[in-house]
């Protein structure tokens, strides 16, 4: 079946603008994760959604970052008033139930460049 | 702050050799440990996971876990040029489903 999809694949924006990044998880997966990866770095956790539970927002770096997941499926990560340090690859992953020892399946990522 | 330490490399091995990738972690509560492979410009993909002390083998890959030493490793036997990638270690923190990733070790397998 189809994997995790993300859009856009690339985004160039000017400092101070808002951006929205979209993630469509694998059908039937109830858990959805957002990470970001700066150049040459590991993945940094941002936010986690599991079913109808309150999301784990503990990884969001500032209040400029927010995310929604509507209908338990598609998720949107919004970055307001973008800064140059927000430039990174934003990766979305999903897993079947959000339980322990589950494989997280990653999408292709959105490469964000803030000028 | 939970930390995951990996040697950034590059680790260079000749084709056919054994590549040994190491990872230490700070969270004693971590129960499960994942190894992901990431090719340049691509997204991570799972190689294997381990949650019991000792060795776990899957084809050419063997994961080793020592919770007392807070150490996990990945051995790749008969290394191939196609194994050249960055390998990310990711412990699963107790009570938290998101993973904490190390910065990865870049492996280069020389033909």
Coordinates of N, CA and C in Angstrom, one line a residue:
Chain A
X1 N 0.8 -1.2 0.0 CA 0.0 0.0 0.0 C 0.8 1.2 0.0
X2 N 0.2 2.4 -0.1 CA 0.9 3.7 -0.1 C 1.6 3.9 1.2
X3 N 2.8 4.6 1.1 CA 3.5 4.9 2.3 C 3.1 6.3 2.8
X4 N 3.9 6.8 3.7 CA 3.6 8.2 4.3 C 4.0 9.2 3.2
X5 N 3.1 10.1 3.0 CA 3.4 11.1 2.0 C 3.4 12.5 2.7
X6 N 4.2 13.4 2.1 CA 4.4 14.7 2.6 C 4.4 15.7 1.5
X7 N 3.9 16.9 1.8 CA 3.9 18.0 0.8 C 4.1 19.3 1.5
X8 N 4.7 20.3 0.8 CA 5.4 20.1 -0.4 C 6.7 19.4 -0.2
X9 N 7.4 18.9 -1.2 CA 8.7 18.3 -1.0 C 9.8 19.3 -0.7
X10 N 9.6 20.5 -1.3 CA 10.6 21.6 -1.0 C 9.8 22.9 -0.8
X11 N 10.3 23.7 0.1 CA 9.7 25.0 0.4 C 10.7 26.0 0.7
X12 N 10.7 27.1 -0.1 CA 11.6 28.2 0.1 C 10.7 29.4 0.5
X13 N 11.1 30.0 1.6 CA 10.3 31.1 2.1 C 11.2 32.2 2.7
X14 N 10.6 33.3 2.8 CA 11.3 34.5 3.4 C 11.1 34.5 4.9
X15 N 12.2 35.0 5.5 CA 12.1 35.1 7.0 C 10.9 36.0 7.4
X16 N 10.1 35.5 8.4 CA 9.0 36.2 8.9 C 7.7 35.7 8.3
X17 N 7.7 34.9 7.2 CA 6.5 34.3 6.6 C 6.1 33.1 7.4
X18 N 4.8 32.7 7.3 CA 4.3 31.5 7.9 C 4.3 30.4 6.8
X19 N 4.5 29.2 7.3 CA 4.5 28.0 6.3 C 3.7 26.9 6.9
X20 N 3.1 26.1 6.0 CA 2.3 24.9 6.5 C 2.9 23.7 5.7
X21 N 3.2 22.7 6.5 CA 3.7 21.4 6.0 C 2.6 20.4 6.2
X22 N 2.4 19.5 5.2 CA 1.4 18.5 5.3 C 1.9 17.1 5.4
X23 N 1.2 16.2 6.1 CA 1.6 14.8 6.2 C 0.4 14.0 6.1
X24 N 0.4 13.0 5.3 CA -0.6 12.0 5.1 C -0.1 10.7 5.5
X25 N -0.5 10.1 6.7 CA 0.1 8.9 7.2 C -0.4 7.7 6.4
X26 N 0.2 6.5 6.7 CA -0.2 5.3 6.1 C -1.7 5.0 6.6
X27 N -2.5 4.6 5.7 CA -3.9 4.4 6.0 C -4.0 3.4 7.2
X28 N -4.8 3.7 8.2 CA -5.0 2.9 9.3 C -4.1 3.1 10.5
X29 N -3.0 3.8 10.2 CA -2.1 4.1 11.3 C -2.7 5.2 12.2
X30 N -2.7 4.9 13.5 CA -3.3 5.8 14.5 C -2.2 6.8 15.1
X31 N -1.0 6.4 15.0 CA 0.1 7.3 15.6 C 0.8 8.0 14.5
X32 N 1.0 9.3 14.8 CA 1.7 10.2 13.8 C 2.7 11.0 14.6
X33 N 3.9 11.2 14.0 CA 5.0 11.9 14.6 C 5.6 12.9 13.6
X34 N 6.1 14.0 14.2 CA 6.8 15.0 13.4 C 8.2 15.1 14.0
X35 N 9.2 15.1 13.2 CA 10.6 15.3 13.5 C 11.2 16.3 12.6
X36 N 12.3 16.9 13.0 CA 13.0 17.7 12.0 C 14.5 17.3 12.1
X37 N 15.2 17.5 11.0 CA 16.6 17.1 10.8 C 17.3 18.2 10.2
X38 N 18.2 18.9 11.0 CA 19.0 19.9 10.5 C 20.2 19.3 9.8
X39 N 20.9 20.1 9.0 CA 22.0 19.5 8.1 C 23.0 18.8 9.0
X40 N 23.3 17.5 8.7 CA 24.3 16.8 9.4 C 23.9 16.3 10.8
X41 N 22.7 16.5 11.1 CA 22.3 16.2 12.5 C 21.3 15.0 12.5
X42 N 21.1 14.5 13.7 CA 20.1 13.5 13.9 C 18.7 14.1 13.9
X43 N 17.7 13.2 14.1 CA 16.3 13.7 14.1 C 16.0 14.2 15.4
X44 N 15.2 15.3 15.4 CA 14.8 16.0 16.7 C 13.3 15.8 16.7
X45 N 12.8 15.2 17.8 CA 11.3 15.0 17.9 C 10.6 16.4 18.1
X46 N 9.5 16.5 17.5 CA 8.7 17.8 17.6 C 7.4 17.5 18.3
X47 N 6.5 16.6 17.7 CA 5.2 16.4 18.3 C 4.7 15.0 17.9
X48 N 3.8 14.4 18.7 CA 3.3 13.1 18.5 C 1.8 13.1 18.8
X49 N 1.1 12.5 17.8 CA -0.4 12.3 17.9 C -0.7 10.8 18.0
X50 N -1.6 10.5 18.9 CA -2.1 9.1 19.0 C -3.6 9.1 19.2
X51 N -4.3 8.7 18.2 CA -5.7 8.6 18.2 C -6.3 9.9 18.6
X52 N -7.2 9.8 19.6 CA -7.9 11.0 20.1 C -7.3 11.6 21.3
X53 N -6.2 11.1 21.7 CA -5.5 11.6 22.9 C -4.9 12.9 22.7
X54 N -4.7 13.7 23.7 CA -4.0 14.9 23.6 C -2.6 14.7 23.1
X55 N -2.1 15.5 22.1 CA -0.8 15.3 21.5 C 0.3 15.6 22.5
X56 N 1.4 14.9 22.3 CA 2.6 15.2 23.1 C 3.4 16.3 22.3
X57 N 3.4 17.5 22.9 CA 4.0 18.6 22.2 C 5.3 19.0 22.8
X58 N 5.9 18.1 23.6 CA 7.0 18.4 24.4 C 8.3 18.8 23.6
X59 N 8.3 18.4 22.3 CA 9.4 18.7 21.5 C 9.4 20.0 20.7
X60 N 8.3 20.6 20.7 CA 8.1 21.9 19.9 C 9.1 22.9 20.4
X61 N 10.0 23.5 19.6 CA 11.0 24.4 20.1 C 10.5 25.7 20.5
X62 N 9.4 26.2 20.0 CA 8.9 27.5 20.4 C 7.4 27.6 20.1
X63 N 6.8 28.6 20.6 CA 5.3 28.8 20.4 C 5.1 29.2 18.9
X64 N 6.1 29.4 18.1 CA 5.8 29.6 16.7 C 5.4 28.3 15.9
X65 N 5.7 27.2 16.6 CA 5.4 25.9 16.0 C 4.1 25.4 16.6
X66 N 3.3 24.9 15.7 CA 2.0 24.2 16.1 C 1.7 23.1 15.1
X67 N 0.8 22.2 15.5 CA 0.4 21.1 14.6 C -1.0 20.7 14.9
X68 N -1.7 20.3 13.9 CA -3.0 19.7 14.0 C -3.1 18.4 13.3
X69 N -4.0 17.6 13.8 CA -4.3 16.4 13.1 C -5.8 16.3 13.0
X70 N -6.4 16.4 11.9 CA -7.8 16.4 11.7 C -8.3 15.1 11.3
X71 N -9.4 14.7 12.0 CA -10.0 13.4 11.6 C -9.2 12.2 11.9
X72 N -8.1 12.3 12.7 CA -7.3 11.2 13.0 C -6.4 10.8 11.8
X73 N -6.3 11.6 10.8 CA -5.5 11.2 9.6 C -4.5 12.2 9.3
X74 N -4.8 13.1 8.4 CA -3.8 14.1 7.9 C -3.4 15.1 9.0
X75 N -2.1 15.4 9.0 CA -1.6 16.4 9.9 C -1.0 17.6 9.2
X76 N -1.1 18.7 9.8 CA -0.4 19.9 9.3 C 0.5 20.5 10.4
X77 N 1.7 20.7 10.0 CA 2.7 21.4 10.9 C 2.8 22.9 10.4
X78 N 2.5 23.8 11.3 CA 2.6 25.2 11.0 C 3.7 25.9 11.7
X79 N 4.5 26.6 11.0 CA 5.6 27.5 11.6 C 5.2 28.9 11.3
X80 N 5.0 29.7 12.3 CA 4.7 31.1 12.1 C 6.0 31.9 12.2
X81 N 6.0 33.0 11.5 CA 7.1 34.0 11.5 C 8.5 33.2 11.4
X82 N 8.6 32.5 10.3 CA 9.8 31.7 10.2 C 11.1 32.4 10.4
X83 N 12.1 31.7 10.9 CA 13.4 32.2 11.1 C 14.4 31.4 10.4
X84 N 15.6 31.9 10.1 CA 16.6 31.1 9.3 C 17.0 29.8 10.0
X85 N 16.9 29.8 11.3 CA 17.3 28.6 12.1 C 16.2 27.5 11.9
X86 N 15.1 27.8 11.3 CA 14.0 26.8 11.1 C 14.3 26.0 9.9
X87 N 15.3 26.4 9.1 CA 15.7 25.7 7.9 C 16.1 24.3 8.3
X88 N 15.5 23.3 7.7 CA 15.7 21.9 8.0 C 14.9 21.0 7.1
X89 N 15.0 19.7 7.3 CA 14.1 18.7 6.7 C 13.1 18.3 7.7
X90 N 11.8 18.5 7.4 CA 10.8 18.1 8.4 C 10.2 16.8 8.0
X91 N 10.4 15.8 8.8 CA 10.0 14.4 8.6 C 8.8 14.0 9.4
X92 N 7.9 13.4 8.7 CA 6.7 12.8 9.4 C 6.8 11.3 9.3
X93 N 6.3 10.7 10.4 CA 6.3 9.2 10.5 C 5.0 8.8 11.0
X94 N 4.6 7.6 10.7 CA 3.4 7.0 11.3 C 3.7 5.6 11.8
X95 N 2.9 5.1 12.7 CA 3.0 3.7 13.2 C 1.6 3.2 13.4
X96 N 1.4 1.9 13.5 CA 0.1 1.3 13.5 C -0.8 1.8 14.7
X97 N -0.2 1.6 15.9 CA -1.0 1.8 17.1 C -0.4 2.7 18.2
X98 N 0.9 3.2 17.9 CA 1.5 4.0 18.9 C 2.0 3.2 20.1
X99 N 2.0 1.9 20.0 CA 2.5 1.1 21.1 C 4.0 1.0 21.1
X100 N 4.5 0.5 22.2 CA 6.0 0.3 22.2 C 6.5 -0.7 21.2
X101 N 7.7 -0.6 20.9 CA 8.4 -1.5 19.9 C 7.8 -1.5 18.6
X102 N 7.1 -0.4 18.2 CA 6.5 -0.3 16.9 C 7.5 0.4 15.9
X103 N 7.5 -0.1 14.7 CA 8.3 0.5 13.6 C 7.6 1.8 13.3
X104 N 8.4 2.9 13.2 CA 7.9 4.1 12.6 C 8.3 4.2 11.2
X105 N 7.3 4.5 10.3 CA 7.5 4.6 8.9 C 7.6 6.0 8.5
X106 N 8.7 6.4 7.9 CA 8.9 7.8 7.6 C 8.5 8.2 6.2
X107 N 8.0 9.4 6.0 CA 7.8 10.0 4.7 C 9.0 10.5 4.2
X108 N 9.0 11.1 2.9 CA 10.2 11.6 2.2 C 10.7 12.9 2.8
X109 N 9.8 13.6 3.6 CA 10.3 14.8 4.2 C 9.9 16.1 3.3
X110 N 9.9 17.2 4.0 CA 9.8 18.5 3.4 C 11.1 19.3 3.7
X111 N 11.8 19.7 2.6 CA 13.0 20.5 2.8 C 12.6 22.0 2.9
X112 N 12.8 22.6 4.1 CA 12.4 24.0 4.2 C 13.6 24.8 4.3
X113 N 13.6 25.9 3.5 CA 14.8 26.8 3.4 C 14.2 28.2 3.7
X114 N 14.6 28.8 4.8 CA 14.2 30.2 5.1 C 15.3 31.2 4.8
X115 N 15.0 32.1 3.9 CA 16.0 33.0 3.4 C 16.0 34.3 4.3
Chain B
X1 N 18.4 16.1 30.3 CA 18.1 15.9 28.9 C 18.7 14.6 28.5
X2 N 17.8 13.8 27.8 CA 18.2 12.4 27.4 C 19.2 12.6 26.3
X3 N 20.3 11.8 26.3 CA 21.3 11.9 25.3 C 21.6 10.5 24.7
X4 N 21.9 10.6 23.4 CA 22.3 9.4 22.6 C 23.6 9.8 21.9
X5 N 24.6 9.0 22.1 CA 25.9 9.3 21.6 C 26.3 8.3 20.6
X6 N 26.7 8.8 19.4 CA 27.3 8.0 18.3 C 28.5 8.7 17.7
X7 N 29.5 7.9 17.4 CA 30.6 8.4 16.7 C 30.2 8.8 15.3
X8 N 30.4 10.1 14.9 CA 29.9 10.6 13.6 C 30.5 9.9 12.4
X9 N 31.8 9.4 12.6 CA 32.5 8.8 11.5 C 33.1 9.9 10.6
X10 N 33.4 9.5 9.3 CA 33.0 8.3 8.7 C 33.8 7.1 9.2
X11 N 33.1 6.0 9.3 CA 33.7 4.7 9.5 C 33.9 4.0 8.2
X12 N 35.1 3.8 7.8 CA 35.4 3.2 6.5 C 35.9 1.8 6.7
X13 N 35.2 0.9 6.0 CA 35.6 -0.6 6.0 C 35.7 -1.1 4.6
X14 N 36.5 -2.1 4.3 CA 36.6 -2.7 3.0 C 35.4 -3.6 2.8
X15 N 35.0 -3.8 1.5 CA 34.0 -4.7 1.2 C 34.3 -6.1 1.7
X16 N 33.2 -6.7 2.3 CA 33.4 -8.0 2.9 C 33.8 -8.0 4.3
X17 N 34.1 -6.9 4.9 CA 34.5 -6.8 6.3 C 33.3 -6.7 7.2
X18 N 33.6 -6.7 8.5 CA 32.5 -6.5 9.5 C 32.6 -5.0 9.9
X19 N 31.4 -4.4 9.8 CA 31.3 -3.0 10.3 C 30.7 -3.0 11.7
X20 N 31.3 -2.3 12.6 CA 30.7 -2.2 14.0 C 30.3 -0.8 14.3
X21 N 29.1 -0.6 14.6 CA 28.5 0.7 14.9 C 28.1 0.7 16.4
X22 N 28.5 1.7 17.1 CA 28.2 1.8 18.5 C 27.4 2.9 18.9
X23 N 26.7 2.8 20.1 CA 25.8 3.8 20.5 C 25.7 3.7 22.1
X24 N 25.8 4.8 22.8 CA 25.5 4.8 24.2 C 24.3 5.8 24.5
X25 N 23.6 5.5 25.5 CA 22.4 6.3 25.8 C 22.4 6.6 27.3
X26 N 21.7 7.7 27.6 CA 21.7 8.1 29.0 C 20.5 7.7 29.8
X27 N 19.4 7.5 29.1 CA 18.1 7.2 29.8 C 18.1 5.7 30.3
X28 N 18.3 5.4 31.6 CA 18.2 4.1 32.0 C 16.9 3.4 31.9
X29 N 15.8 4.2 31.7 CA 14.5 3.7 31.5 C 14.2 3.2 30.1
X30 N 15.1 3.5 29.2 CA 14.8 3.0 27.8 C 14.8 1.5 27.8
X31 N 13.8 1.0 27.0 CA 13.5 -0.4 27.0 C 13.7 -1.0 25.6
X32 N 13.5 -0.2 24.6 CA 13.6 -0.7 23.2 C 14.6 0.2 22.5
X33 N 15.2 -0.4 21.5 CA 16.3 0.3 20.8 C 16.2 0.0 19.3
X34 N 16.2 1.0 18.5 CA 16.0 0.9 17.1 C 17.2 1.3 16.3
X35 N 17.5 0.6 15.3 CA 18.6 1.1 14.3 C 17.9 1.4 13.0
X36 N 18.1 2.6 12.6 CA 17.6 3.1 11.3 C 18.8 3.4 10.4
X37 N 18.6 3.1 9.1 CA 19.5 3.5 8.1 C 19.0 4.6 7.2
X38 N 19.9 5.6 6.9 CA 19.5 6.7 6.2 C 20.5 7.0 5.1
X39 N 20.0 6.8 3.8 CA 20.9 7.1 2.7 C 20.8 8.6 2.5
X40 N 21.9 9.1 1.9 CA 22.0 10.6 1.7 C 20.8 11.1 0.9
X41 N 20.1 12.1 1.5 CA 19.0 12.7 0.9 C 17.7 12.0 1.0
X42 N 17.7 10.9 1.7 CA 16.5 10.0 1.8 C 16.0 10.0 3.3
X43 N 14.9 9.4 3.5 CA 14.3 9.3 4.8 C 14.8 8.1 5.5
X44 N 14.8 8.0 6.8 CA 15.3 6.8 7.6 C 14.4 5.6 7.3
X45 N 15.0 4.5 7.4 CA 14.2 3.2 7.2 C 14.8 2.3 8.3
X46 N 13.9 1.5 8.9 CA 14.2 0.6 10.0 C 15.1 -0.6 9.5
X47 N 16.2 -0.8 10.3 CA 17.0 -2.0 10.0 C 16.5 -3.1 11.0
X48 N 16.5 -2.8 12.3 CA 16.1 -3.7 13.2 C 15.9 -3.1 14.6
X49 N 15.2 -3.8 15.5 CA 15.1 -3.3 16.9 C 15.5 -4.4 17.8
X50 N 15.8 -4.0 19.0 CA 16.2 -5.0 20.1 C 15.7 -4.5 21.4
X51 N 15.2 -5.4 22.3 CA 14.7 -5.0 23.6 C 15.2 -5.9 24.7
X52 N 15.9 -7.0 24.4 CA 16.4 -7.8 25.4 C 17.9 -7.8 25.4
X53 N 18.5 -7.9 26.6 CA 20.0 -8.0 26.6 C 20.5 -9.1 25.8
X54 N 21.6 -8.9 25.1 CA 22.2 -10.0 24.3 C 22.2 -9.6 22.9
X55 N 22.2 -10.6 22.0 CA 22.3 -10.4 20.6 C 21.0 -10.8 19.9
X56 N 20.8 -10.1 18.8 CA 19.6 -10.4 17.9 C 20.1 -10.3 16.5
X57 N 20.0 -11.4 15.8 CA 20.5 -11.5 14.4 C 19.4 -11.5 13.4
X58 N 19.7 -10.8 12.3 CA 18.7 -10.7 11.2 C 19.5 -10.6 9.9
X59 N 19.7 -11.8 9.3 CA 20.5 -11.8 8.1 C 22.0 -11.3 8.4
X60 N 22.5 -10.3 7.6 CA 23.8 -9.9 7.9 C 24.0 -8.9 9.1
X61 N 22.8 -8.6 9.7 CA 22.8 -7.6 10.7 C 22.7 -8.3 12.1
X62 N 23.5 -7.8 13.1 CA 23.3 -8.3 14.5 C 23.3 -7.1 15.4
X63 N 22.2 -7.0 16.2 CA 22.2 -5.9 17.2 C 22.6 -6.5 18.5
X64 N 23.3 -5.7 19.3 CA 23.8 -6.2 20.6 C 23.3 -5.1 21.6
X65 N 22.8 -5.6 22.7 CA 22.3 -4.7 23.8 C 22.9 -5.1 25.1
X66 N 23.4 -4.1 25.8 CA 23.8 -4.3 27.2 C 23.2 -3.1 28.0
X67 N 22.1 -3.4 28.7 CA 21.4 -2.3 29.4 C 22.2 -1.9 30.6
X68 N 22.9 -2.7 31.3 CA 23.7 -2.3 32.4 C 24.8 -1.3 32.0
X69 N 25.3 -1.4 30.9 CA 26.4 -0.5 30.4 C 25.7 0.6 29.5
X70 N 24.4 0.5 29.3 CA 23.7 1.5 28.5 C 24.4 1.6 27.1
X71 N 24.5 0.5 26.5 CA 25.3 0.4 25.2 C 24.5 -0.5 24.3
X72 N 24.4 0.0 23.0 CA 23.8 -0.9 22.0 C 24.7 -0.7 20.8
X73 N 24.8 -1.8 20.0 CA 25.6 -1.8 18.8 C 25.0 -2.5 17.7
X74 N 25.5 -2.3 16.5 CA 25.0 -2.9 15.3 C 26.2 -3.4 14.5
X75 N 26.2 -4.7 14.2 CA 27.3 -5.3 13.4 C 26.7 -5.6 12.1
X76 N 27.5 -5.3 11.0 CA 27.1 -5.6 9.7 C 28.2 -6.5 9.1
X77 N 27.8 -7.8 8.9 CA 28.8 -8.7 8.3 C 28.8 -8.6 6.8
X78 N 29.9 -9.0 6.2 CA 30.1 -9.1 4.8 C 29.6 -7.7 4.2
X79 N 30.1 -6.7 4.7 CA 29.7 -5.3 4.3 C 29.8 -5.1 2.8
X80 N 28.7 -4.5 2.2 CA 28.7 -4.2 0.8 C 28.7 -2.7 0.6
X81 N 29.1 -2.3 -0.6 CA 29.1 -0.8 -0.9 C 27.7 -0.2 -0.7
X82 N 26.6 -1.1 -1.0 CA 25.3 -0.6 -0.8 C 24.9 -0.3 0.7
X83 N 25.7 -0.8 1.6 CA 25.5 -0.5 3.0 C 26.0 0.9 3.4
X84 N 26.7 1.5 2.5 CA 27.2 2.9 2.8 C 26.0 3.8 3.0
X85 N 25.9 4.3 4.2 CA 24.8 5.2 4.6 C 25.1 5.7 6.0
X86 N 24.2 6.5 6.6 CA 24.3 6.9 8.0 C 23.3 6.0 8.8
X87 N 23.9 5.5 9.9 CA 23.1 4.6 10.7 C 22.7 5.4 12.0
X88 N 21.5 5.4 12.3 CA 20.9 6.2 13.4 C 20.5 5.2 14.5
X89 N 20.9 5.5 15.7 CA 20.5 4.7 16.9 C 19.4 5.5 17.6
X90 N 18.3 4.8 18.0 CA 17.2 5.5 18.6 C 16.6 4.7 19.7
X91 N 16.9 5.0 21.0 CA 16.2 4.4 22.1 C 14.8 4.9 22.2
X92 N 14.0 4.1 22.7 CA 12.6 4.5 23.0 C 12.5 4.7 24.5
X93 N 12.3 6.0 24.8 CA 12.2 6.3 26.3 C 11.0 5.7 26.9
X94 N 11.2 5.4 28.2 CA 10.1 4.8 29.0 C 8.9 5.8 29.0
X95 N 7.7 5.3 28.7 CA 6.5 6.1 28.8 C 6.4 7.1 27.6
X96 N 7.2 7.0 26.7 CA 7.1 7.9 25.6 C 7.3 7.2 24.3
X97 N 6.5 7.5 23.3 CA 6.5 6.7 22.0 C 7.5 7.3 21.0
X98 N 7.7 8.6 21.1 CA 8.6 9.3 20.2 C 10.0 8.8 20.5
X99 N 10.8 8.7 19.5 CA 12.2 8.2 19.6 C 13.2 9.4 19.8
X100 N 14.2 9.1 20.5 CA 15.3 10.1 20.6 C 16.5 9.6 19.8
X101 N 16.8 10.3 18.7 CA 17.8 9.8 17.8 C 19.2 10.3 18.1
X102 N 20.2 9.5 17.9 CA 21.5 9.9 17.9 C 21.8 10.7 16.5
X103 N 22.9 11.3 16.5 CA 23.2 12.1 15.2 C 23.7 11.2 14.1
X104 N 23.9 9.9 14.4 CA 24.3 8.9 13.4 C 25.7 8.7 13.1
X105 N 26.1 7.5 12.6 CA 27.4 7.2 12.2 C 27.4 7.0 10.7
X106 N 28.3 7.7 10.0 CA 28.3 7.5 8.6 C 29.3 6.4 8.2
X107 N 28.7 5.4 7.5 CA 29.5 4.2 7.1 C 29.9 4.3 5.7
X108 N 31.1 4.1 5.4 CA 31.6 4.0 4.0 C 32.2 2.6 3.8
X109 N 31.6 1.9 2.8 CA 32.2 0.5 2.5 C 32.9 0.7 1.2
X110 N 34.2 0.4 1.2 CA 35.1 0.6 0.1 C 35.1 -0.6 -0.8
X111 N 34.8 -0.5 -2.1 CA 34.8 -1.7 -3.0 C 36.2 -2.2 -3.2

